mmCIF file of C-alpha atoms in Angstrom:
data_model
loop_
_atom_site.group_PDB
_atom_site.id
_atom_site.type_symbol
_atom_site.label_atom_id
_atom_site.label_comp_id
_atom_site.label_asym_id
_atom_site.label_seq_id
_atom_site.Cartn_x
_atom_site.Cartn_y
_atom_site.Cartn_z
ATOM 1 C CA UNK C 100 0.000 0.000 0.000
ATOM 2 C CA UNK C 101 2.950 2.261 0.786
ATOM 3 C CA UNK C 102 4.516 2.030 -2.539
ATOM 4 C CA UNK C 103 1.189 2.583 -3.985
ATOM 5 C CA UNK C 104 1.112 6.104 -2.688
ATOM 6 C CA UNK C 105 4.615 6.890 -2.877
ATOM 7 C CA UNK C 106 4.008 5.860 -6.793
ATOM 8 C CA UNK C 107 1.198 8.349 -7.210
ATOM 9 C CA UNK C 108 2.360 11.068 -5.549
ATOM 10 C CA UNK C 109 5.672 10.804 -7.750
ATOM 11 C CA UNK C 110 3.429 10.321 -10.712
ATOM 12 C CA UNK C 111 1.265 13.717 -9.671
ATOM 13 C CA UNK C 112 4.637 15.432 -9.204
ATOM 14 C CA UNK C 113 6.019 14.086 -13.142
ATOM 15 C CA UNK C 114 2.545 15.474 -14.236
ATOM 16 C CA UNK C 115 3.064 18.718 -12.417
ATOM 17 C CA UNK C 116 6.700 19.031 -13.804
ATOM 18 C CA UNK C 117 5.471 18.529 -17.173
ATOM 19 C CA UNK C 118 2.927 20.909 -17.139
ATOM 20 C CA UNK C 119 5.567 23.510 -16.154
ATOM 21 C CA UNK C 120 7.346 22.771 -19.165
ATOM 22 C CA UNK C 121 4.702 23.881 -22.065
ATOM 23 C CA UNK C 122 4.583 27.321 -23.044
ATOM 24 C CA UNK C 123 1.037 27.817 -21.377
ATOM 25 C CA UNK C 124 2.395 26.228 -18.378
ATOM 26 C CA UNK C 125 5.556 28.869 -18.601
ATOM 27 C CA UNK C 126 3.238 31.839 -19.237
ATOM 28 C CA UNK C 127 0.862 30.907 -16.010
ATOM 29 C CA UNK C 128 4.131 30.918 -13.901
ATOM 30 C CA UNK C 129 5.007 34.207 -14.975
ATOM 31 C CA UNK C 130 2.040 35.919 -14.171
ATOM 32 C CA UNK C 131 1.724 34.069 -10.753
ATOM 33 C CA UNK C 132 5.305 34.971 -10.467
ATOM 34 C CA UNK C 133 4.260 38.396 -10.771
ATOM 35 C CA UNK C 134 1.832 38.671 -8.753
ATOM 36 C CA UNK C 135 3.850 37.360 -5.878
ATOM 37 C CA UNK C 136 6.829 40.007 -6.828
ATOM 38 C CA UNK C 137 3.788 42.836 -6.848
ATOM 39 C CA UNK C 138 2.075 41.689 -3.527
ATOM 40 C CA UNK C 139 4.957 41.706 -1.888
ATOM 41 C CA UNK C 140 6.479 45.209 -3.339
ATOM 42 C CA UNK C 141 2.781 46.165 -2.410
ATOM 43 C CA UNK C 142 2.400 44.937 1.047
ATOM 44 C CA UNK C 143 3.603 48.463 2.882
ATOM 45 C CA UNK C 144 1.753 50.653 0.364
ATOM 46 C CA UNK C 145 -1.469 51.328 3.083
ATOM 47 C CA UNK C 146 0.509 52.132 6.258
ATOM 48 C CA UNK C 147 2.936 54.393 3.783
ATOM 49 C CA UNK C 148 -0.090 55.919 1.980
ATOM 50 C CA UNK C 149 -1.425 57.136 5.680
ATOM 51 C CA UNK C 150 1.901 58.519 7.278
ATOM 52 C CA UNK C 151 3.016 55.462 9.584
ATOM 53 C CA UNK C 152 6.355 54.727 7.887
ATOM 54 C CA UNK C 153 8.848 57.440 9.808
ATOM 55 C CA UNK C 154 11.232 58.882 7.027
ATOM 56 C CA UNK C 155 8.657 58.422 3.996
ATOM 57 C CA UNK C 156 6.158 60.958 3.327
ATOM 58 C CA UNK C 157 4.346 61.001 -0.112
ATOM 59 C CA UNK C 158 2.498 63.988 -1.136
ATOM 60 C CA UNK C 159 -1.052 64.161 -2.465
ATOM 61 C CA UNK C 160 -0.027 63.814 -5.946
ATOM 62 C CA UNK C 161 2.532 60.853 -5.608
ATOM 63 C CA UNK C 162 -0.239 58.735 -3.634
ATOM 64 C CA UNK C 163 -2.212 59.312 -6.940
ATOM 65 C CA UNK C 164 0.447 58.344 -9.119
ATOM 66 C CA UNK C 165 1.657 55.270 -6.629
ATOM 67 C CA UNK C 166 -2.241 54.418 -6.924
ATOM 68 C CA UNK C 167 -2.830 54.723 -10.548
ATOM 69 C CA UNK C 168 0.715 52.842 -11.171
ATOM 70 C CA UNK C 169 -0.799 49.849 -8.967
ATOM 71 C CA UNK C 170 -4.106 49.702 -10.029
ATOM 72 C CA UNK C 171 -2.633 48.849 -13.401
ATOM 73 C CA UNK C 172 -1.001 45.933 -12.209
ATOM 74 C CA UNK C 173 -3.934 45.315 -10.738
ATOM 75 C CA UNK C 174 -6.488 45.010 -13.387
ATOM 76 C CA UNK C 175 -3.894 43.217 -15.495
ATOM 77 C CA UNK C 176 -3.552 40.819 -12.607
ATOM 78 C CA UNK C 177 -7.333 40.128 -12.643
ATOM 79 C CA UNK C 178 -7.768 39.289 -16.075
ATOM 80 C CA UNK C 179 -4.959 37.030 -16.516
ATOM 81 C CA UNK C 180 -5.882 35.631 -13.511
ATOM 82 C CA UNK C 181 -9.658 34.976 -15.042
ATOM 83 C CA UNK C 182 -8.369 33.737 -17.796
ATOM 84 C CA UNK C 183 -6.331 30.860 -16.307
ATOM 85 C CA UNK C 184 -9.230 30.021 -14.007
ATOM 86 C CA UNK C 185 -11.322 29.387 -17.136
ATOM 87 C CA UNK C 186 -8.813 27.654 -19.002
ATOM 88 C CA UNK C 187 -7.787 29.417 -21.825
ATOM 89 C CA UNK C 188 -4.875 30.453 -23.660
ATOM 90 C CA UNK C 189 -3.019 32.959 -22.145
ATOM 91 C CA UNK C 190 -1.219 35.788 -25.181
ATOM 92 C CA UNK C 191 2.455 36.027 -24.827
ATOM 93 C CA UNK C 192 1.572 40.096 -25.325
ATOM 94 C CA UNK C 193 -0.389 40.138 -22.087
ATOM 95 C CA UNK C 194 1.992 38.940 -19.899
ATOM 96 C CA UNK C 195 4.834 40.767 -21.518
ATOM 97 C CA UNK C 196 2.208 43.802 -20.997
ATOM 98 C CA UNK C 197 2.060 43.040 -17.338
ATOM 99 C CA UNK C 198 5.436 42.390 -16.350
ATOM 100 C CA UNK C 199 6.109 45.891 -17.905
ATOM 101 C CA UNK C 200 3.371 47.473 -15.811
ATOM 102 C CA UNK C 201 5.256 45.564 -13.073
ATOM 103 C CA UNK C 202 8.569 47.020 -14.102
ATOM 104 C CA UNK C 203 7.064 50.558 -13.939
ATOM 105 C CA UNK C 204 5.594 50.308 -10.878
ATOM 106 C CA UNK C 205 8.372 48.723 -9.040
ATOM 107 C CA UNK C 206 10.279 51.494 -10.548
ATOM 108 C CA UNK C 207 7.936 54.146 -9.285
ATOM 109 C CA UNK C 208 7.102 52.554 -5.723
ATOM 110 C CA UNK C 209 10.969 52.472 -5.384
ATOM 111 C CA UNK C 210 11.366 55.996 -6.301
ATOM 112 C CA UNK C 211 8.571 57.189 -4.714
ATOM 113 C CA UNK C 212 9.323 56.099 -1.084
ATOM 114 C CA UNK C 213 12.925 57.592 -1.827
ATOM 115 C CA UNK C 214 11.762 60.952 -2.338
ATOM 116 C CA UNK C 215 11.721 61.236 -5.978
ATOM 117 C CA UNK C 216 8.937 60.567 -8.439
ATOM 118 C CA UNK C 217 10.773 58.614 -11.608
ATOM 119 C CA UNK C 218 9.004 59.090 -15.223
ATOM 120 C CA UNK C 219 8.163 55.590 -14.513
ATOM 121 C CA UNK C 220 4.995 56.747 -12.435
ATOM 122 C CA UNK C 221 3.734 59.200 -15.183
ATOM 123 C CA UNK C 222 4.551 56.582 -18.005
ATOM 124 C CA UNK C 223 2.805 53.623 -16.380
ATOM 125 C CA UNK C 224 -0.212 55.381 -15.444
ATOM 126 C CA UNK C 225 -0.642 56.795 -18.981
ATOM 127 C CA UNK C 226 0.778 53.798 -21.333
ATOM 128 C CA UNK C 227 -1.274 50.769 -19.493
ATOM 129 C CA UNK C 228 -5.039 52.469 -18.997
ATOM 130 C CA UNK C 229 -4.747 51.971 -23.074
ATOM 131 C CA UNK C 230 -3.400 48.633 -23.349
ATOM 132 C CA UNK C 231 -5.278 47.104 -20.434
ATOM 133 C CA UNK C 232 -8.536 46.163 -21.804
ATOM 134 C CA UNK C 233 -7.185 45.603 -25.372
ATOM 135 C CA UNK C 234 -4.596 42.973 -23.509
ATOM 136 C CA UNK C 235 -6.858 41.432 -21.040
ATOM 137 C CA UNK C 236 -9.548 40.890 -24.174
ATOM 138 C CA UNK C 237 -7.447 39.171 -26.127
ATOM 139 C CA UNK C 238 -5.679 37.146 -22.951
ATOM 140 C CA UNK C 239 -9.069 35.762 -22.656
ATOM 141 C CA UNK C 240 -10.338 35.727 -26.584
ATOM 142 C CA UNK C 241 -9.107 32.343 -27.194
ATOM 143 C CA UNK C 242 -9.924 29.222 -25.360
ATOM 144 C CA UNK C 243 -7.922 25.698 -25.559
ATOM 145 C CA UNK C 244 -10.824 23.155 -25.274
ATOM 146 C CA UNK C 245 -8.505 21.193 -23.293
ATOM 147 C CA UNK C 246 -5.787 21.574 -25.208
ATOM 148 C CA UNK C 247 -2.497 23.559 -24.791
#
């Protein structure tokens, strides 16, 4: 019974392997990779935003442009998020699209709690509110049926 188990579990872990290995598979990891870079970049954003971080103080228009530079993440987030939950094929653009928006933000956040406010901020707040929905339809356009 014991090799039984051990057998499927190394079979389930082969099939998970595998899966990594297709280009769906390596898209999916990218955007939960994201997501994991973003969440964490974002975790001190509320307690900065209100004045409880000694040393960092953001003015009135930075929290827009901090909030505006997230949000884009965001909603890029979401719908490739959607779209893996309902099994289709993720574009190569969108990702690319939201590791950008990633890029700028990162680049922003980090500049912003520094003191300075990067073109990053003004460039990902402007360039992604275009792209976005454009992206995120055509992330979820195209379904695999089950196939990759």
């Amino acid at each position: 019974m014991k090799n039984y188990v051990k057998a499927g579990s190394l079979a389930v872990l082969c099939l998970l392997c595998a899966c990594a290995q297709t280009a769906q598979g390596k898209l999916r990891q990218a955007v939960y990779d994201t997501a994991s870079a973003y969440h964490l970049l974002a975790s001190p954003m509320p307690d900065i935003m209100a004045g409880r971080v000694p040393g960092v103080s953001l003015s009135v228009g930075q929290k827009a442009l901090a909030r505006k530079a997230s949000q884009s993440v965001l909603d890029e987030l979401n719908a490739l998020e959607q779209s893996i939950k309902a099994g289709n094929t993720l574009a190569e653009t969108a990702v690319a699209a939201l590791q950008a928006d990633f890029a700028a933000f990162s680049t922003c956040w980090s500049g912003l709690t520094a003191g300075s406010t990067p073109a990053a901020c003004t460039l990902a707040t402007t360039a992604s509110t275009a792209t976005t929905a454009t992206q995120a339809n055509a992330a979820v356009s195209v379904s695999t049926n089950g196939k990759e």
